[in-house]
């Protein structure tokens, strides 16, 4: 049953439905339209609709890759492609806008974050890096149980199981302490993983819940925008982020794809207020906060919100990659990136920078794994080293560039950089070295990605790459 639902709500199944709809439309045109309209007139109307949609794509000002994929879809699926584009490109009201009122940027990167995100650098007292879900959940639930004022949780996936039961227990304790509990869960991420009864259990202990863009049985532009963030903020003093969701596989209780490798980080201090603001900006639509000065260390929290504020992470990655002189080490479950990021990685490798990227060996989505190899092979020829994490699925999301590290919810793909609500944090110093040690430990368990590819698979990858920016 689980595999059946995954098939029905996969992108491949959607494409099959679109093709079937086009075939039905063509049959209808051939059999019925000539009875009251000439074939030439029909083709003229189809051509005008397609041309109008293409002009609209050209005017929207997105990246070349995304525009090319959209034009290809519109021309390959006459009329139907234009309708799909109109549905999924319709702008909705801006949501998730955060403004930190008293921030004073101290570096060029902080100044850029202020322009793109409305945030800047913030102080923290200490940080804890997690190289797996087991320790992450132990610390998270312990902090929740100590909450006295508020517990704000925002996760792409909340799934029933042992971790969910432990979360319920921790939240009950927090509620007894008098803490306010608010939870945001993504409608697509939680589909078929948690039902009304599961969310009722959360409501019964006093939690307020919002489902972001709930899954609906018809095409809607909302479904193309997903809340992919992983945020937990306790009492405005402790914040958690990274790649870990609320589900058993993240603690390797359930292992459908071998060992599930993931990472996360907890920060203690004033920076937690920024993550609290990110949460509230999505809960309320927008948010303005003040973050006190102070803290033993400084870091840079950031986020992307489609339509409102987007594009920071891709630009920050591009700057960090282009500035790197020694090392660029990346954990990512998917590698399907823009031409400018790919060129930056290639040029870094040509400059003599040690560029290594670890991806899964056992994928959760086969088409995504094929796309990863499609984008990786040209870079491998340029000196970028790709490795497959042989114990199982690599879900960690971080990048070390010399002595800085980015940790967050971002995948190295078009969707995370352009379409999802995402968040992250940039550190220097001890946390960077901890991530670097973890990277080399994972590299020890990984194997170099192979070059070999059969002609049929090469053809499949070619077509997947054409539509990759829309996936």
Short mmCIF file of C-alpha atoms in Angstrom, two decimals:
data_model
loop_
_atom_site.label_atom_id
_atom_site.label_comp_id
_atom_site.label_asym_id
_atom_site.label_seq_id
_atom_site.Cartn_x
_atom_site.Cartn_y
_atom_site.Cartn_z
CA UNK A 1 0.00 0.00 0.00
CA UNK A 2 2.85 2.35 0.85
CA UNK A 3 4.51 1.77 -2.54
CA UNK A 4 1.15 2.23 -4.30
CA UNK A 5 0.58 5.68 -2.77
CA UNK A 6 4.14 6.69 -3.63
CA UNK A 7 3.48 5.76 -7.26
CA UNK A 8 0.19 7.66 -7.45
CA UNK A 9 1.71 10.87 -6.04
CA UNK A 10 5.03 10.73 -7.89
CA UNK A 11 6.05 13.15 -10.63
CA UNK A 12 6.30 10.30 -13.13
CA UNK A 13 2.65 9.37 -12.55
CA UNK A 14 1.68 13.04 -13.04
CA UNK A 15 3.53 13.09 -16.35
CA UNK A 16 1.69 9.92 -17.45
CA UNK A 17 -1.64 11.58 -16.64
CA UNK A 18 -0.65 14.69 -18.59
CA UNK A 19 0.33 12.63 -21.64
CA UNK A 20 -2.92 10.65 -21.42
CA UNK A 21 -4.89 13.91 -21.23
CA UNK A 22 -3.10 15.21 -24.29
CA UNK A 23 -3.90 12.03 -26.25
CA UNK A 24 -7.58 12.36 -25.32
CA UNK A 25 -7.51 16.03 -26.38
CA UNK A 26 -5.93 15.17 -29.74
CA UNK A 27 -8.57 12.50 -30.39
CA UNK A 28 -11.28 15.00 -29.49
CA UNK A 29 -9.80 17.59 -31.85
CA UNK A 30 -9.58 15.10 -34.71
CA UNK A 31 -13.09 13.67 -34.29
CA UNK A 32 -15.30 16.57 -33.23
CA UNK A 33 -13.75 19.97 -33.92
CA UNK A 34 -13.85 19.71 -37.75
CA UNK A 35 -17.65 19.47 -37.53
CA UNK A 36 -17.94 23.17 -36.66
CA UNK A 37 -14.46 24.65 -37.16
CA UNK A 38 -11.80 24.14 -39.81
CA UNK A 39 -8.62 22.29 -38.90
CA UNK A 40 -6.58 25.35 -39.94
CA UNK A 41 -8.50 27.52 -37.45
CA UNK A 42 -7.91 24.98 -34.69
CA UNK A 43 -4.18 24.92 -35.33
CA UNK A 44 -4.11 28.73 -35.42
CA UNK A 45 -5.81 28.90 -32.00
CA UNK A 46 -3.43 26.29 -30.58
CA UNK A 47 -0.44 28.20 -32.00
CA UNK A 48 -1.65 31.52 -30.53
CA UNK A 49 -2.19 29.98 -27.08
CA UNK A 50 1.28 28.40 -27.18
CA UNK A 51 2.92 31.62 -28.39
CA UNK A 52 1.18 33.66 -25.67
CA UNK A 53 2.39 31.23 -23.00
CA UNK A 54 5.95 31.32 -24.37
CA UNK A 55 5.96 35.15 -24.34
CA UNK A 56 4.74 35.01 -20.74
CA UNK A 57 7.64 32.70 -19.82
CA UNK A 58 10.16 35.00 -21.51
CA UNK A 59 8.76 37.99 -19.61
CA UNK A 60 8.83 36.37 -16.15
CA UNK A 61 12.59 36.91 -15.71
CA UNK A 62 13.51 33.55 -14.17
CA UNK A 63 16.72 31.59 -14.84
CA UNK A 64 17.56 30.34 -18.32
CA UNK A 65 17.27 26.69 -17.26
CA UNK A 66 13.79 27.11 -15.79
CA UNK A 67 12.54 29.15 -18.75
CA UNK A 68 13.89 26.60 -21.23
CA UNK A 69 12.15 23.71 -19.42
CA UNK A 70 8.88 25.65 -19.32
CA UNK A 71 9.00 26.50 -23.03
CA UNK A 72 9.77 22.86 -23.81
CA UNK A 73 6.77 21.70 -21.78
CA UNK A 74 4.46 24.28 -23.37
CA UNK A 75 5.49 23.37 -26.93
CA UNK A 76 5.52 19.61 -26.28
CA UNK A 77 2.02 19.75 -24.74
CA UNK A 78 0.07 22.29 -26.84
CA UNK A 79 -2.70 24.05 -24.88
CA UNK A 80 -2.40 21.58 -21.97
CA UNK A 81 1.16 22.76 -21.28
CA UNK A 82 -0.01 26.39 -21.34
CA UNK A 83 -2.84 25.59 -18.89
CA UNK A 84 -0.44 23.80 -16.51
CA UNK A 85 1.97 26.74 -16.70
CA UNK A 86 -0.86 29.21 -15.98
CA UNK A 87 -1.97 27.17 -12.96
CA UNK A 88 1.47 26.71 -11.43
CA UNK A 89 2.89 30.16 -12.13
CA UNK A 90 0.01 32.16 -10.66
CA UNK A 91 1.46 34.36 -7.96
CA UNK A 92 -0.13 34.18 -4.54
CA UNK A 93 0.13 36.71 -1.75
CA UNK A 94 3.56 37.09 -0.23
CA UNK A 95 4.15 34.94 2.83
CA UNK A 96 7.10 34.28 5.08
CA UNK A 97 8.61 37.77 5.16
CA UNK A 98 10.87 38.43 8.15
CA UNK A 99 12.41 41.77 9.13
CA UNK A 100 14.99 42.10 11.89
CA UNK A 101 14.70 45.76 12.82
CA UNK A 102 17.90 46.47 14.74
CA UNK A 103 20.45 44.35 12.86
CA UNK A 104 23.82 45.84 11.94
CA UNK A 105 25.75 43.86 9.29
CA UNK A 106 29.43 43.34 10.11
CA UNK A 107 30.57 41.46 6.99
CA UNK A 108 29.73 41.63 3.25
CA UNK A 109 27.83 38.33 3.52
CA UNK A 110 25.73 39.72 6.39
CA UNK A 111 25.01 42.80 4.31
CA UNK A 112 23.78 40.59 1.45
CA UNK A 113 21.62 38.59 3.87
CA UNK A 114 20.01 41.82 5.06
CA UNK A 115 19.13 42.72 1.45
CA UNK A 116 17.80 39.27 0.46
CA UNK A 117 16.39 37.94 3.75
CA UNK A 118 15.86 40.91 6.05
CA UNK A 119 18.18 39.17 8.55
CA UNK A 120 21.84 39.58 9.41
CA UNK A 121 24.45 38.03 11.68
CA UNK A 122 23.49 37.20 15.25
CA UNK A 123 25.29 36.13 18.41
CA UNK A 124 25.15 32.73 20.06
CA UNK A 125 26.63 31.29 23.23
CA UNK A 126 27.28 27.74 22.06
CA UNK A 127 26.34 25.33 19.30
CA UNK A 128 26.06 21.56 19.10
CA UNK A 129 26.54 19.60 15.87
CA UNK A 130 24.69 16.31 15.35
CA UNK A 131 26.06 13.72 12.92
CA UNK A 132 22.90 11.61 13.13
CA UNK A 133 19.25 11.67 14.07
CA UNK A 134 19.56 9.63 17.26
CA UNK A 135 21.49 12.27 19.20
CA UNK A 136 19.49 15.08 17.55
CA UNK A 137 16.16 13.73 18.83
CA UNK A 138 17.50 13.01 22.31
CA UNK A 139 18.66 16.61 22.68
CA UNK A 140 15.57 18.09 21.00
CA UNK A 141 13.10 16.26 23.22
CA UNK A 142 15.11 17.08 26.34
CA UNK A 143 15.00 20.80 25.46
CA UNK A 144 11.26 20.62 24.69
CA UNK A 145 10.58 19.05 28.09
CA UNK A 146 12.33 22.02 29.73
CA UNK A 147 10.25 24.60 27.80
CA UNK A 148 8.34 27.13 29.90
CA UNK A 149 7.20 29.77 27.39
CA UNK A 150 6.99 28.41 23.83
CA UNK A 151 7.71 25.49 21.54
CA UNK A 152 7.59 26.27 17.81
CA UNK A 153 8.06 23.37 15.39
CA UNK A 154 8.20 23.62 11.60
CA UNK A 155 8.94 20.43 9.65
CA UNK A 156 8.50 19.21 6.09
CA UNK A 157 7.65 15.71 7.34
CA UNK A 158 5.88 14.70 10.53
CA UNK A 159 5.24 10.96 10.42
CA UNK A 160 3.58 8.58 12.85
CA UNK A 161 5.87 6.14 14.63
CA UNK A 162 8.19 5.88 17.61
CA UNK A 163 9.72 9.35 17.15
CA UNK A 164 6.24 10.85 16.90
CA UNK A 165 5.27 9.18 20.19
CA UNK A 166 8.40 10.55 21.88
CA UNK A 167 7.54 14.01 20.53
CA UNK A 168 4.02 13.74 21.99
CA UNK A 169 5.45 12.82 25.39
CA UNK A 170 7.89 15.75 25.37
CA UNK A 171 5.19 18.21 24.27
CA UNK A 172 2.88 17.02 27.07
CA UNK A 173 5.59 17.89 29.59
CA UNK A 174 6.13 21.30 27.95
CA UNK A 175 2.40 22.01 28.07
CA UNK A 176 2.29 21.14 31.78
CA UNK A 177 5.08 23.69 32.25
CA UNK A 178 2.82 26.33 30.67
CA UNK A 179 4.50 26.51 27.25
CA UNK A 180 2.61 27.61 24.12
CA UNK A 181 2.91 25.00 21.35
CA UNK A 182 2.64 25.85 17.65
CA UNK A 183 3.38 23.44 14.79
CA UNK A 184 3.64 23.94 11.01
CA UNK A 185 3.71 20.82 8.82
CA UNK A 186 3.93 20.66 5.03
CA UNK A 187 0.84 19.22 3.34
CA UNK A 188 2.77 17.29 0.68
CA UNK A 189 5.56 16.13 2.99
CA UNK A 190 3.10 14.75 5.55
CA UNK A 191 0.68 13.21 3.03
CA UNK A 192 -0.03 9.59 4.01
CA UNK A 193 2.59 9.78 6.80
CA UNK A 194 0.32 11.39 9.39
CA UNK A 195 -3.48 11.55 9.30
CA UNK A 196 -6.18 13.51 11.11
CA UNK A 197 -6.04 11.19 14.11
CA UNK A 198 -2.30 11.82 14.52
CA UNK A 199 -2.73 15.59 14.36
CA UNK A 200 -5.70 15.32 16.75
CA UNK A 201 -3.35 13.78 19.31
CA UNK A 202 -1.23 16.91 19.04
CA UNK A 203 -4.28 19.16 19.34
CA UNK A 204 -5.52 17.21 22.37
CA UNK A 205 -2.40 18.17 24.32
CA UNK A 206 -2.97 21.84 23.45
CA UNK A 207 -0.88 22.31 20.28
CA UNK A 208 -1.99 24.75 17.58
CA UNK A 209 -1.38 23.29 14.13
CA UNK A 210 -1.23 24.72 10.61
CA UNK A 211 -0.85 22.56 7.50
CA UNK A 212 1.12 24.42 4.83
CA UNK A 213 -0.51 24.04 1.39
CA UNK A 214 -2.60 20.98 2.19
CA UNK A 215 -2.65 18.26 -0.48
CA UNK A 216 -5.77 18.63 -2.64
CA UNK A 217 -7.16 16.28 -5.36
CA UNK A 218 -6.84 18.87 -8.16
CA UNK A 219 -4.05 20.85 -9.80
CA UNK A 220 -3.17 23.94 -7.81
CA UNK A 221 -0.30 26.40 -7.92
CA UNK A 222 0.03 26.02 -4.15
CA UNK A 223 1.32 22.44 -4.48
CA UNK A 224 4.39 23.67 -6.32
CA UNK A 225 5.47 25.66 -3.25
CA UNK A 226 6.54 23.54 -0.29
CA UNK A 227 7.68 24.29 3.23
CA UNK A 228 10.88 22.25 3.31
CA UNK A 229 12.26 23.86 6.48
CA UNK A 230 13.26 21.97 9.61
CA UNK A 231 13.02 24.37 12.55
CA UNK A 232 12.48 23.86 16.27
CA UNK A 233 12.65 26.86 18.62
CA UNK A 234 12.26 26.49 22.38
CA UNK A 235 11.58 29.55 24.58
CA UNK A 236 13.30 31.77 22.02
CA UNK A 237 16.66 30.65 23.47
CA UNK A 238 17.42 27.39 21.64
CA UNK A 239 16.98 26.63 17.93
CA UNK A 240 17.44 23.43 15.92
CA UNK A 241 17.82 23.14 12.15
CA UNK A 242 19.38 20.84 9.55
CA UNK A 243 18.07 18.02 7.41
CA UNK A 244 16.26 15.96 10.05
CA UNK A 245 12.45 15.57 10.00
CA UNK A 246 10.12 14.02 12.58
CA UNK A 247 10.10 10.41 11.37
CA UNK A 248 11.56 7.04 12.40
CA UNK A 249 13.96 6.65 9.44
CA UNK A 250 15.88 9.75 10.58
CA UNK A 251 16.82 7.89 13.78
CA UNK A 252 17.36 4.61 11.87
CA UNK A 253 14.48 2.95 13.69
CA UNK A 254 13.00 2.20 10.27
CA UNK A 255 15.57 1.80 7.47
CA UNK A 256 13.94 1.51 4.03
CA UNK A 257 17.11 2.70 2.25
CA UNK A 258 19.90 1.26 4.36
CA UNK A 259 21.57 3.47 6.97
CA UNK A 260 20.04 6.94 6.93
CA UNK A 261 22.81 9.52 7.28
CA UNK A 262 21.71 12.99 8.36
CA UNK A 263 22.99 16.03 10.19
CA UNK A 264 21.64 18.90 12.26
CA UNK A 265 22.70 21.64 14.63
CA UNK A 266 21.41 23.26 17.81
CA UNK A 267 22.28 26.87 18.65
CA UNK A 268 21.87 28.48 22.05
CA UNK A 269 21.56 32.22 22.47
CA UNK A 270 20.23 35.29 20.67
CA UNK A 271 20.31 33.71 17.19
CA UNK A 272 17.38 31.49 18.26
CA UNK A 273 15.22 34.63 18.08
CA UNK A 274 15.90 34.83 14.33
CA UNK A 275 14.68 31.27 13.80
CA UNK A 276 11.66 32.09 15.95
CA UNK A 277 11.02 35.00 13.58
CA UNK A 278 11.28 32.68 10.55
CA UNK A 279 8.64 30.43 12.09
CA UNK A 280 6.31 33.30 12.98
CA UNK A 281 6.72 34.88 9.54
CA UNK A 282 5.15 31.79 8.01
CA UNK A 283 2.60 31.35 10.81
CA UNK A 284 1.41 34.97 10.57
CA UNK A 285 2.38 35.82 6.97
CA UNK A 286 5.07 38.30 8.00
CA UNK A 287 6.99 39.18 11.13
CA UNK A 288 9.14 41.97 12.55
CA UNK A 289 11.46 41.23 15.46
CA UNK A 290 14.37 42.69 17.38
CA UNK A 291 17.39 40.55 18.24
CA UNK A 292 19.55 41.59 21.20
CA UNK A 293 23.27 42.08 20.71
CA UNK A 294 25.74 39.86 22.48
CA UNK A 295 26.95 36.29 22.51
CA UNK A 296 30.28 34.52 22.67
CA UNK A 297 30.28 33.80 18.92
CA UNK A 298 28.60 35.06 15.75
CA UNK A 299 26.83 33.19 12.96
CA UNK A 300 24.61 34.00 9.98
CA UNK A 301 21.04 32.60 9.94
CA UNK A 302 19.25 32.85 6.57
CA UNK A 303 16.20 31.65 4.70
CA UNK A 304 14.41 31.75 1.34
CA UNK A 305 10.69 32.36 0.81
CA UNK A 306 9.29 32.06 -2.75
CA UNK A 307 7.71 35.21 -4.22
CA UNK A 308 8.61 37.27 -1.13
CA UNK A 309 12.33 36.75 -0.56
CA UNK A 310 14.23 34.11 -2.50
CA UNK A 311 17.64 33.62 -4.03
CA UNK A 312 19.98 34.15 -1.09
CA UNK A 313 21.26 30.60 -0.64
CA UNK A 314 22.15 30.10 -4.30
CA UNK A 315 23.98 33.45 -4.37
CA UNK A 316 25.74 32.72 -1.07
CA UNK A 317 26.84 29.28 -2.31
CA UNK A 318 28.10 30.84 -5.53
CA UNK A 319 30.14 33.41 -3.60
CA UNK A 320 31.56 30.81 -1.19
CA UNK A 321 32.49 28.39 -3.99
CA UNK A 322 34.08 31.13 -6.08
CA UNK A 323 36.07 32.40 -3.07
CA UNK A 324 37.28 28.98 -1.86
CA UNK A 325 41.04 28.38 -2.06
CA UNK A 326 41.52 25.01 -0.35
CA UNK A 327 38.40 22.86 -0.01
CA UNK A 328 34.75 22.53 -0.99
CA UNK A 329 33.16 19.50 0.66
CA UNK A 330 29.45 18.87 0.18
CA UNK A 331 26.85 16.50 1.65
CA UNK A 332 23.67 16.36 -0.44
CA UNK A 333 20.92 13.81 -1.21
CA UNK A 334 20.27 15.31 -4.67
CA UNK A 335 22.56 17.10 -7.07
CA UNK A 336 20.66 18.94 -9.81
CA UNK A 337 21.99 22.44 -9.91
CA UNK A 338 22.00 25.57 -12.03
CA UNK A 339 24.56 26.21 -14.74
CA UNK A 340 26.21 29.01 -12.77
CA UNK A 341 26.76 26.83 -9.68
CA UNK A 342 28.02 23.98 -11.84
CA UNK A 343 30.46 26.34 -13.59
CA UNK A 344 31.66 27.69 -10.23
CA UNK A 345 32.36 24.14 -9.00
CA UNK A 346 34.14 23.26 -12.23
CA UNK A 347 36.27 26.41 -12.12
CA UNK A 348 37.14 25.79 -8.47
CA UNK A 349 38.36 22.28 -9.34
CA UNK A 350 40.37 23.70 -12.26
CA UNK A 351 41.93 26.21 -9.85
CA UNK A 352 43.21 23.34 -7.71
CA UNK A 353 40.57 23.49 -4.96
CA UNK A 354 39.73 20.09 -3.45
CA UNK A 355 36.07 19.69 -4.54
CA UNK A 356 34.36 16.55 -3.21
CA UNK A 357 30.64 15.79 -3.09
CA UNK A 358 29.01 12.83 -1.31
CA UNK A 359 25.61 11.64 -2.55
CA UNK A 360 23.53 8.54 -1.68
CA UNK A 361 24.32 5.06 -2.92
CA UNK A 362 20.80 3.81 -2.14
CA UNK A 363 18.40 6.53 -3.41
CA UNK A 364 14.90 7.25 -2.12
CA UNK A 365 13.83 8.52 -5.57
CA UNK A 366 15.29 6.71 -8.55
CA UNK A 367 14.65 9.53 -11.02
CA UNK A 368 16.44 11.97 -8.68
CA UNK A 369 19.42 9.60 -8.49
CA UNK A 370 19.58 9.43 -12.28
CA UNK A 371 19.47 13.22 -12.42
CA UNK A 372 22.29 13.43 -9.89
CA UNK A 373 24.48 11.25 -12.11
CA UNK A 374 23.45 13.25 -15.18
CA UNK A 375 24.69 16.48 -13.61
CA UNK A 376 27.70 14.87 -11.92
CA UNK A 377 29.37 13.18 -14.88
CA UNK A 378 30.40 16.36 -16.78
CA UNK A 379 31.81 17.83 -13.56
CA UNK A 380 33.73 14.63 -12.82
CA UNK A 381 35.54 15.06 -16.12
CA UNK A 382 36.59 18.53 -14.90
CA UNK A 383 38.09 17.29 -11.64
CA UNK A 384 35.13 17.44 -9.25
CA UNK A 385 35.11 14.21 -7.21
CA UNK A 386 31.74 12.54 -6.55
CA UNK A 387 31.26 9.71 -4.06
CA UNK A 388 28.34 7.43 -3.20
CA UNK A 389 27.67 6.79 0.48
CA UNK A 390 27.63 2.98 0.38
CA UNK A 391 25.91 2.22 3.75
CA UNK A 392 22.63 3.72 2.51
CA UNK A 393 20.94 7.07 1.97
CA UNK A 394 22.82 10.36 2.37
CA UNK A 395 20.22 12.95 3.45
CA UNK A 396 22.64 15.41 5.09
CA UNK A 397 22.70 18.94 3.66
CA UNK A 398 25.85 20.93 4.32
CA UNK A 399 28.79 22.51 2.53
CA UNK A 400 32.25 23.30 3.87
CA UNK A 401 34.11 26.04 1.99
CA UNK A 402 37.57 26.57 3.47
CA UNK A 403 36.77 27.63 7.06
CA UNK A 404 33.03 28.31 6.71
CA UNK A 405 30.17 25.81 6.76
CA UNK A 406 26.56 26.05 5.62
CA UNK A 407 24.07 23.76 7.40
CA UNK A 408 20.34 23.73 6.77
CA UNK A 409 17.40 22.30 4.87
CA UNK A 410 18.65 23.13 1.35
CA UNK A 411 19.30 20.40 -1.19
CA UNK A 412 21.72 21.08 -4.02
CA UNK A 413 18.89 21.28 -6.56
CA UNK A 414 16.59 23.68 -8.40
CA UNK A 415 13.61 23.11 -6.11
CA UNK A 416 15.42 24.06 -2.92
CA UNK A 417 17.06 27.10 -4.51
CA UNK A 418 13.95 28.42 -6.29
CA UNK A 419 10.63 26.93 -5.14
CA UNK A 420 10.80 25.79 -1.52
CA UNK A 421 10.63 27.65 1.76
CA UNK A 422 14.07 26.80 3.20
CA UNK A 423 16.38 27.86 6.01
CA UNK A 424 20.00 27.52 7.02
CA UNK A 425 22.85 28.86 9.09
CA UNK A 426 26.50 29.66 8.35
CA UNK A 427 29.25 29.09 10.91
CA UNK A 428 32.98 29.56 11.14
CA UNK A 429 35.31 27.92 13.64
CA UNK A 430 34.70 24.78 15.67
CA UNK A 431 31.42 23.74 14.06
CA UNK A 432 33.07 23.92 10.63
CA UNK A 433 35.82 21.55 11.76
CA UNK A 434 33.28 19.14 13.27
CA UNK A 435 31.42 18.97 9.96
CA UNK A 436 34.74 18.50 8.15
CA UNK A 437 35.65 15.54 10.40
CA UNK A 438 32.21 14.05 9.79
CA UNK A 439 32.71 14.50 6.04
CA UNK A 440 35.95 12.51 6.06
CA UNK A 441 34.36 9.79 8.16
CA UNK A 442 31.57 9.48 5.58
CA UNK A 443 34.11 9.60 2.76
CA UNK A 444 35.83 6.58 4.30
CA UNK A 445 32.55 4.67 3.89
CA UNK A 446 31.91 5.93 0.35
CA UNK A 447 32.94 4.74 -3.12
CA UNK A 448 33.82 6.88 -6.15
CA UNK A 449 30.90 7.37 -8.53
CA UNK A 450 31.23 5.25 -11.69
CA UNK A 451 31.34 6.65 -15.22
CA UNK A 452 29.67 3.74 -17.02
CA UNK A 453 26.26 4.35 -18.56
CA UNK A 454 24.31 2.32 -21.11
CA UNK A 455 22.76 3.99 -24.21
CA UNK A 456 19.13 3.49 -23.01
CA UNK A 457 19.96 5.00 -19.61
CA UNK A 458 21.82 7.87 -21.26
CA UNK A 459 18.69 8.61 -23.32
CA UNK A 460 16.51 8.52 -20.20
CA UNK A 461 18.88 10.89 -18.39
CA UNK A 462 18.80 13.26 -21.34
CA UNK A 463 15.02 13.61 -21.15
CA UNK A 464 15.09 13.90 -17.36
CA UNK A 465 17.60 16.75 -17.60
CA UNK A 466 15.35 18.64 -20.01
CA UNK A 467 12.65 18.94 -17.34
CA UNK A 468 14.91 18.93 -14.24
CA UNK A 469 14.32 22.64 -13.39
CA UNK A 470 10.59 21.92 -13.02
CA UNK A 471 11.00 18.93 -10.70
#
